[in-house]
Amino acid sequence: MSIVRTGVLRGVVAAVAALVVAPAALAGGPTMVVGVTADVAKQSDPALAQAEVLRAKAAGFTAIRLTQHWLPGQVEPPGGDLAALRNAIFAATANQLRVYLVVSHPGSRTTPLTEQSRKEYSQFITALAKALPAVRHYTIGNEPNLNGFWMPQYGPNGENLAAPAYLALLTEAYDALKAVSSNIVVLGGALSPRGSDNHLLSRHTHSPTRFILDLGIAYKASARTKPVMDALSINPFPDNSSQSPATAHPNGTSIGVADYDKLVKLLGQAFDGTGQRGSTLPIYYGEFGIESVPPAAKASQYSGTEPTTTRPVDEAKQASSYRKAL
């Protein structure tokens, strides 16, 4: 555990119908689903899975976000992974918690770039969907606009290689999941809220603004007439934990909670007039977190450090930030 990671709310999942109602009008409304990322619920012992799900339910959450890693060569989940997922999902559905499953490769060294690897990934996610019929929401990958999860980001002339490569994976996964059930909801993106858009830097990243626009360019170039996603997922973390979620980035390329209107406009620029919904595409906030400093009485239970740029806050400020975000 980290010295500043306590009480972090990971995974605020808010399903929003873009351009139907303003964010302020929606807040606290009947269409908002708030959940928590809790892979600790994936347990080989059903009783332990149930205990973790009940912990989330007691906190007031109505959804749970789980993750499953795919590795090159895998066409179905390992038996142990599947059993743990089943236990978590059974406990969640029995307690009326909606399940969101993120299926991603663990890092840039395992990026599915070839036709063969994309086929394997699609077979893998198909096997999951058939084995876990209670799950209706699947997120494809995680933060493909960052080099920590997707490489290469750039070509030799600074062109965006990640967006068209991710589109190819998203397309195959979408078709594979819809072949299992048309009721499955496919979430694309799972984007990081910021990136440099500078191929000359040592760390190669794209902003969500550039990535969405380039994803639209790649979609149009593909001549596809069917969608590739039913919703967009984005992780609108603030620039640091001390920054208010009400902070917008009107003149920048980052996208936070307060940049909803900008995000809707971007989606429209990228996809309106094509077979993929754009400005009316539902938006899901996959991860959101404010880090706090552990109380002095519990400091001994924590170890490690985090970058000073994290700027953790006290628990009262953390609670205030969550209220503002919602």
CSV table of C-alpha atoms in Angstrom, one decimal:
chain,number,residue,atom,x,y,z
A,1,MET,CA,0.0,0.0,0.0
A,2,SER,CA,1.0,3.6,-0.5
A,3,ILE,CA,1.6,6.1,2.2
A,4,VAL,CA,-1.1,8.4,0.7
A,5,ARG,CA,-3.5,5.9,-0.7
A,6,THR,CA,-6.3,5.6,1.8
A,7,GLY,CA,-10.0,5.9,1.1
A,8,VAL,CA,-9.5,6.3,-2.6
A,9,LEU,CA,-12.7,6.0,-4.5
A,10,ARG,CA,-11.7,4.3,-7.7
A,11,GLY,CA,-14.3,3.9,-10.4
A,12,VAL,CA,-17.0,6.4,-10.3
A,13,VAL,CA,-19.2,5.0,-13.1
A,14,ALA,CA,-21.7,7.6,-14.4
A,15,ALA,CA,-23.7,6.6,-17.4
A,16,VAL,CA,-24.6,9.9,-19.1
A,17,ALA,CA,-26.8,10.4,-22.2
A,18,ALA,CA,-24.8,13.1,-24.0
A,19,LEU,CA,-26.7,16.3,-24.9
A,20,VAL,CA,-29.9,15.0,-23.2
A,21,VAL,CA,-29.5,16.8,-19.9
A,22,ALA,CA,-26.7,19.1,-18.5
A,23,PRO,CA,-24.4,17.6,-15.9
A,24,ALA,CA,-25.7,19.9,-13.2
A,25,ALA,CA,-29.3,18.7,-13.8
A,26,LEU,CA,-28.2,15.1,-13.9
A,27,ALA,CA,-26.3,15.1,-10.6
A,28,GLY,CA,-27.9,12.8,-8.1
A,29,GLY,CA,-30.6,11.9,-10.6
A,30,PRO,CA,-32.1,8.4,-11.3
A,31,THR,CA,-29.8,7.7,-14.3
A,32,MET,CA,-26.5,8.0,-12.3
A,33,VAL,CA,-24.9,4.8,-11.2
A,34,VAL,CA,-22.0,5.1,-8.7
A,35,GLY,CA,-19.7,2.2,-8.2
A,36,VAL,CA,-16.3,1.2,-6.9
A,37,THR,CA,-13.3,-0.6,-8.5
A,38,ALA,CA,-12.9,-3.6,-6.2
A,39,ASP,CA,-10.8,-6.5,-7.7
A,40,VAL,CA,-10.4,-7.6,-4.1
A,41,ALA,CA,-13.9,-9.2,-4.6
A,42,LYS,CA,-12.3,-11.7,-7.0
A,43,GLN,CA,-11.8,-14.5,-4.6
A,44,SER,CA,-11.5,-18.3,-4.9
A,45,ASP,CA,-13.6,-18.6,-1.8
A,46,PRO,CA,-17.2,-17.6,-2.5
A,47,ALA,CA,-17.6,-16.5,1.1
A,48,LEU,CA,-14.7,-14.0,0.9
A,49,ALA,CA,-16.1,-12.7,-2.4
A,50,GLN,CA,-19.5,-12.2,-0.8
A,51,ALA,CA,-17.9,-10.3,2.2
A,52,GLU,CA,-16.1,-7.8,-0.1
A,53,VAL,CA,-19.3,-7.2,-2.2
A,54,LEU,CA,-21.3,-6.6,1.0
A,55,ARG,CA,-18.6,-4.1,2.1
A,56,ALA,CA,-19.2,-2.2,-1.2
A,57,LYS,CA,-22.9,-2.4,-0.8
A,58,ALA,CA,-22.8,-1.2,2.8
A,59,ALA,CA,-20.9,1.9,1.6
A,60,GLY,CA,-23.8,2.7,-0.7
A,61,PHE,CA,-22.4,1.7,-4.1
A,62,THR,CA,-24.7,0.3,-6.7
A,63,ALA,CA,-22.1,-1.0,-9.1
A,64,ILE,CA,-18.7,-2.8,-9.0
A,65,ARG,CA,-15.9,-2.6,-11.6
A,66,LEU,CA,-13.8,-5.6,-12.1
A,67,THR,CA,-10.7,-6.2,-14.3
A,68,GLN,CA,-9.4,-9.2,-16.2
A,69,HIS,CA,-6.0,-9.3,-17.9
A,70,TRP,CA,-5.4,-10.9,-21.3
A,71,LEU,CA,-2.0,-12.1,-22.4
A,72,PRO,CA,-0.8,-12.8,-25.9
A,73,GLY,CA,-1.5,-16.4,-26.8
A,74,GLN,CA,-4.5,-16.7,-24.5
A,75,VAL,CA,-7.9,-17.5,-26.1
A,76,GLU,CA,-9.8,-18.1,-22.9
A,77,PRO,CA,-9.3,-17.0,-19.3
A,78,PRO,CA,-7.3,-19.3,-17.0
A,79,GLY,CA,-9.5,-21.5,-14.8
A,80,GLY,CA,-8.5,-19.9,-11.6
A,81,ASP,CA,-9.2,-16.4,-12.9
A,82,LEU,CA,-12.6,-17.4,-14.2
A,83,ALA,CA,-13.6,-19.1,-10.9
A,84,ALA,CA,-12.6,-15.9,-9.0
A,85,LEU,CA,-14.6,-13.7,-11.4
A,86,ARG,CA,-17.6,-16.0,-11.2
A,87,ASN,CA,-17.6,-15.7,-7.4
A,88,ALA,CA,-17.4,-11.9,-7.5
A,89,ILE,CA,-20.0,-11.6,-10.2
A,90,PHE,CA,-22.4,-14.0,-8.4
A,91,ALA,CA,-22.1,-12.1,-5.2
A,92,ALA,CA,-22.5,-8.7,-7.0
A,93,THR,CA,-25.7,-9.7,-8.9
A,94,ALA,CA,-27.1,-11.5,-5.8
A,95,ASN,CA,-26.8,-8.1,-4.0
A,96,GLN,CA,-28.2,-6.0,-6.9
A,97,LEU,CA,-24.8,-4.5,-7.9
A,98,ARG,CA,-24.3,-3.9,-11.6
A,99,VAL,CA,-21.0,-5.3,-12.9
A,100,TYR,CA,-18.6,-3.6,-15.3
A,101,LEU,CA,-15.8,-5.8,-16.6
A,102,VAL,CA,-12.6,-4.2,-18.0
A,103,VAL,CA,-10.6,-6.6,-20.2
A,104,SER,CA,-7.1,-5.3,-20.9
A,105,HIS,CA,-3.5,-6.4,-21.5
A,106,PRO,CA,-1.3,-5.6,-18.4
A,107,GLY,CA,1.1,-3.2,-20.1
A,108,SER,CA,2.8,-1.9,-23.3
A,109,ARG,CA,4.9,-5.0,-23.7
A,110,THR,CA,1.7,-7.0,-24.4
A,111,THR,CA,-0.1,-4.5,-26.7
A,112,PRO,CA,-2.2,-6.5,-29.2
A,113,LEU,CA,-0.8,-5.0,-32.4
A,114,THR,CA,-1.0,-7.9,-34.9
A,115,GLU,CA,-4.0,-9.5,-36.6
A,116,GLN,CA,-3.2,-12.7,-34.7
A,117,SER,CA,-3.1,-11.0,-31.2
A,118,ARG,CA,-6.3,-9.2,-31.9
A,119,LYS,CA,-8.0,-12.4,-32.9
A,120,GLU,CA,-6.8,-14.1,-29.7
A,121,TYR,CA,-8.1,-11.1,-27.6
A,122,SER,CA,-11.5,-11.4,-29.3
A,123,GLN,CA,-11.6,-15.1,-28.7
A,124,PHE,CA,-10.7,-14.5,-25.1
A,125,ILE,CA,-13.4,-11.9,-24.5
A,126,THR,CA,-15.9,-14.1,-26.3
A,127,ALA,CA,-15.1,-16.9,-23.9
A,128,LEU,CA,-15.6,-14.5,-21.0
A,129,ALA,CA,-19.0,-13.3,-22.3
A,130,LYS,CA,-20.2,-16.9,-22.8
A,131,ALA,CA,-19.0,-18.0,-19.4
A,132,LEU,CA,-20.4,-14.9,-17.6
A,133,PRO,CA,-23.8,-14.2,-19.0
A,134,ALA,CA,-24.7,-11.9,-16.0
A,135,VAL,CA,-22.2,-9.3,-17.2
A,136,ARG,CA,-23.6,-6.8,-19.7
A,137,HIS,CA,-20.9,-4.1,-19.7
A,138,TYR,CA,-17.4,-4.7,-21.1
A,139,THR,CA,-14.6,-2.1,-21.4
A,140,ILE,CA,-12.0,-2.8,-24.1
A,141,GLY,CA,-8.5,-2.1,-22.9
A,142,ASN,CA,-7.2,0.6,-20.6
A,143,GLU,CA,-5.8,4.1,-21.3
A,144,PRO,CA,-4.5,3.4,-24.8
A,145,ASN,CA,-3.4,7.0,-25.1
A,146,LEU,CA,-0.5,6.3,-22.6
A,147,ASN,CA,2.7,4.5,-23.4
A,148,GLY,CA,2.4,2.6,-20.1
A,149,PHE,CA,-0.4,0.6,-21.6
A,150,TRP,CA,0.0,1.0,-25.4
A,151,MET,CA,3.1,1.1,-27.6
A,152,PRO,CA,3.9,2.5,-30.0
A,153,GLN,CA,2.1,5.8,-29.6
A,154,TYR,CA,3.9,7.6,-32.4
A,155,GLY,CA,5.3,6.9,-35.8
A,156,PRO,CA,8.7,8.2,-37.1
A,157,ASN,CA,7.1,11.5,-38.2
A,158,GLY,CA,5.0,12.0,-35.1
A,159,GLU,CA,1.9,10.5,-36.5
A,160,ASN,CA,-0.6,8.8,-34.1
A,161,LEU,CA,-0.1,5.1,-34.4
A,162,ALA,CA,-2.0,4.2,-31.2
A,163,ALA,CA,-5.5,5.5,-32.2
A,164,PRO,CA,-5.8,3.4,-35.4
A,165,ALA,CA,-4.3,0.4,-33.8
A,166,TYR,CA,-6.7,0.6,-30.8
A,167,LEU,CA,-9.6,1.1,-33.3
A,168,ALA,CA,-8.7,-2.2,-34.9
A,169,LEU,CA,-8.8,-4.0,-31.6
A,170,LEU,CA,-12.1,-2.2,-30.6
A,171,THR,CA,-13.7,-3.2,-33.9
A,172,GLU,CA,-12.9,-6.9,-33.5
A,173,ALA,CA,-13.9,-7.0,-29.9
A,174,TYR,CA,-17.2,-5.2,-30.6
A,175,ASP,CA,-18.2,-7.6,-33.3
A,176,ALA,CA,-17.1,-10.6,-31.2
A,177,LEU,CA,-19.2,-9.5,-28.2
A,178,LYS,CA,-22.2,-8.6,-30.2
A,179,ALA,CA,-22.1,-12.1,-31.8
A,180,VAL,CA,-22.5,-13.4,-28.3
A,181,SER,CA,-25.4,-11.1,-27.3
A,182,SER,CA,-26.7,-7.9,-28.8
A,183,ASN,CA,-27.6,-6.8,-25.3
A,184,ILE,CA,-23.9,-6.5,-24.3
A,185,VAL,CA,-22.8,-2.8,-23.9
A,186,VAL,CA,-19.3,-2.2,-25.3
A,187,LEU,CA,-17.3,0.6,-23.8
A,188,GLY,CA,-14.5,2.0,-25.8
A,189,GLY,CA,-11.6,4.3,-24.8
A,190,ALA,CA,-11.0,4.0,-21.0
A,191,LEU,CA,-8.9,7.1,-21.7
A,192,SER,CA,-6.4,8.8,-19.5
A,193,PRO,CA,-7.5,12.5,-18.9
A,194,ARG,CA,-4.3,14.0,-20.2
A,195,GLY,CA,-1.3,13.5,-22.4
A,196,SER,CA,1.5,15.5,-24.0
A,197,ASP,CA,0.8,15.1,-27.8
A,198,ASN,CA,4.6,15.6,-28.2
A,199,HIS,CA,6.5,12.7,-29.8
A,200,LEU,CA,9.9,14.4,-29.0
A,201,LEU,CA,9.5,13.8,-25.2
A,202,SER,CA,10.9,10.7,-23.6
A,203,ARG,CA,7.5,9.6,-22.5
A,204,HIS,CA,5.1,9.1,-25.4
A,205,THR,CA,1.5,10.0,-24.6
A,206,HIS,CA,-1.6,11.5,-26.3
A,207,SER,CA,-4.2,13.7,-24.8
A,208,PRO,CA,-7.8,12.4,-24.8
A,209,THR,CA,-8.6,15.4,-27.1
A,210,ARG,CA,-6.1,14.3,-29.8
A,211,PHE,CA,-6.8,10.6,-29.3
A,212,ILE,CA,-10.6,11.0,-29.8
A,213,LEU,CA,-10.2,13.1,-32.9
A,214,ASP,CA,-7.6,10.7,-34.4
A,215,LEU,CA,-9.9,7.7,-33.5
A,216,GLY,CA,-12.6,9.4,-35.6
A,217,ILE,CA,-10.2,9.9,-38.5
A,218,ALA,CA,-9.2,6.3,-38.4
A,219,TYR,CA,-12.8,5.2,-38.2
A,220,LYS,CA,-13.7,7.3,-41.3
A,221,ALA,CA,-10.7,5.9,-43.1
A,222,SER,CA,-11.8,2.3,-42.4
A,223,ALA,CA,-15.1,2.9,-44.3
A,224,ARG,CA,-16.9,0.9,-41.6
A,225,THR,CA,-20.7,1.6,-41.5
A,226,LYS,CA,-21.3,-0.1,-38.1
A,227,PRO,CA,-20.4,1.2,-34.6
A,228,VAL,CA,-17.3,0.1,-32.8
A,229,MET,CA,-18.6,1.1,-29.3
A,230,ASP,CA,-21.9,1.7,-27.5
A,231,ALA,CA,-20.4,4.3,-25.1
A,232,LEU,CA,-17.1,6.1,-24.3
A,233,SER,CA,-15.2,5.5,-21.1
A,234,ILE,CA,-12.8,8.0,-19.7
A,235,ASN,CA,-11.0,8.4,-16.4
A,236,PRO,CA,-11.4,12.1,-15.5
A,237,PHE,CA,-8.9,12.3,-12.6
A,238,PRO,CA,-8.0,15.9,-11.6
A,239,ASP,CA,-4.4,17.1,-12.4
A,240,ASN,CA,-3.6,16.3,-8.8
A,241,SER,CA,-5.6,15.5,-5.7
A,242,SER,CA,-5.6,19.1,-4.3
A,243,GLN,CA,-7.3,20.4,-7.5
A,244,SER,CA,-11.1,20.9,-7.3
A,245,PRO,CA,-13.1,18.6,-9.7
A,246,ALA,CA,-14.9,21.8,-10.7
A,247,THR,CA,-11.7,22.9,-12.5
A,248,ALA,CA,-12.2,22.9,-16.3
A,249,HIS,CA,-9.6,22.9,-19.1
A,250,PRO,CA,-11.3,25.1,-21.7
A,251,ASN,CA,-8.0,26.1,-23.4
A,252,GLY,CA,-6.1,22.8,-22.9
A,253,THR,CA,-6.3,19.2,-24.1
A,254,SER,CA,-7.0,17.6,-20.8
A,255,ILE,CA,-10.5,16.4,-19.9
A,256,GLY,CA,-11.8,16.4,-16.3
A,257,VAL,CA,-15.2,16.1,-14.8
A,258,ALA,CA,-15.9,19.8,-15.5
A,259,ASP,CA,-15.1,19.4,-19.2
A,260,TYR,CA,-18.2,17.4,-20.1
A,261,ASP,CA,-19.5,19.9,-22.7
A,262,LYS,CA,-16.0,19.9,-24.3
A,263,LEU,CA,-16.0,16.1,-24.4
A,264,VAL,CA,-19.4,15.9,-26.1
A,265,LYS,CA,-18.3,18.4,-28.7
A,266,LEU,CA,-15.2,16.4,-29.4
A,267,LEU,CA,-17.2,13.2,-29.9
A,268,GLY,CA,-19.4,15.1,-32.3
A,269,GLN,CA,-16.4,16.3,-34.3
A,270,ALA,CA,-14.9,12.8,-34.4
A,271,PHE,CA,-18.0,10.8,-35.3
A,272,ASP,CA,-21.2,12.7,-36.2
A,273,GLY,CA,-22.4,11.9,-39.7
A,274,THR,CA,-20.9,8.4,-39.6
A,275,GLY,CA,-22.1,4.9,-38.5
A,276,GLN,CA,-20.7,5.6,-35.0
A,277,ARG,CA,-22.7,7.8,-32.6
A,278,GLY,CA,-20.7,10.9,-31.6
A,279,SER,CA,-22.4,13.8,-29.7
A,280,THR,CA,-25.2,11.5,-28.5
A,281,LEU,CA,-22.8,8.7,-27.4
A,282,PRO,CA,-23.2,7.8,-23.7
A,283,ILE,CA,-20.2,8.7,-21.5
A,284,TYR,CA,-19.0,6.6,-18.6
A,285,TYR,CA,-16.5,7.8,-16.0
A,286,GLY,CA,-14.5,4.6,-15.4
A,287,GLU,CA,-12.1,5.8,-12.7
A,288,PHE,CA,-11.9,8.8,-10.5
A,289,GLY,CA,-10.0,9.2,-7.3
A,290,ILE,CA,-8.8,11.8,-4.7
A,291,GLU,CA,-5.8,10.7,-2.6
A,292,SER,CA,-5.6,11.4,1.1
A,293,VAL,CA,-3.0,11.3,3.8
A,294,PRO,CA,-3.5,8.5,6.3
A,295,PRO,CA,-4.5,9.6,9.8
A,296,ALA,CA,-1.5,9.7,12.1
A,297,ALA,CA,-3.0,6.9,14.3
A,298,LYS,CA,-3.0,4.6,11.2
A,299,ALA,CA,0.2,5.6,9.6
A,300,SER,CA,2.0,2.4,10.7
A,301,GLN,CA,-0.3,0.4,8.4
A,302,TYR,CA,1.1,2.1,5.3
A,303,SER,CA,4.4,1.9,3.6
A,304,GLY,CA,6.0,3.4,0.5
A,305,THR,CA,5.9,6.8,-1.1
A,306,GLU,CA,4.2,8.6,-3.9
A,307,PRO,CA,5.4,11.5,-6.1
A,308,THR,CA,5.1,14.9,-4.6
A,309,THR,CA,3.0,15.9,-7.6
A,310,THR,CA,0.1,13.7,-6.3
A,311,ARG,CA,-0.5,16.4,-3.6
A,312,PRO,CA,-2.7,14.4,-1.3
A,313,VAL,CA,-5.3,16.1,0.9
A,314,ASP,CA,-6.9,15.5,4.3
A,315,GLU,CA,-10.0,13.3,4.5
A,316,ALA,CA,-12.4,16.3,4.9
A,317,LYS,CA,-11.0,17.8,1.7
A,318,GLN,CA,-11.3,14.4,0.0
A,319,ALA,CA,-14.9,14.1,1.0
A,320,SER,CA,-15.6,17.6,-0.3
A,321,SER,CA,-14.0,16.8,-3.6
A,322,TYR,CA,-16.1,13.7,-4.1
A,323,ARG,CA,-19.3,15.7,-3.4
A,324,LYS,CA,-18.2,18.3,-6.0
A,325,ALA,CA,-17.4,15.7,-8.6
A,326,LEU,CA,-20.8,14.0,-8.2
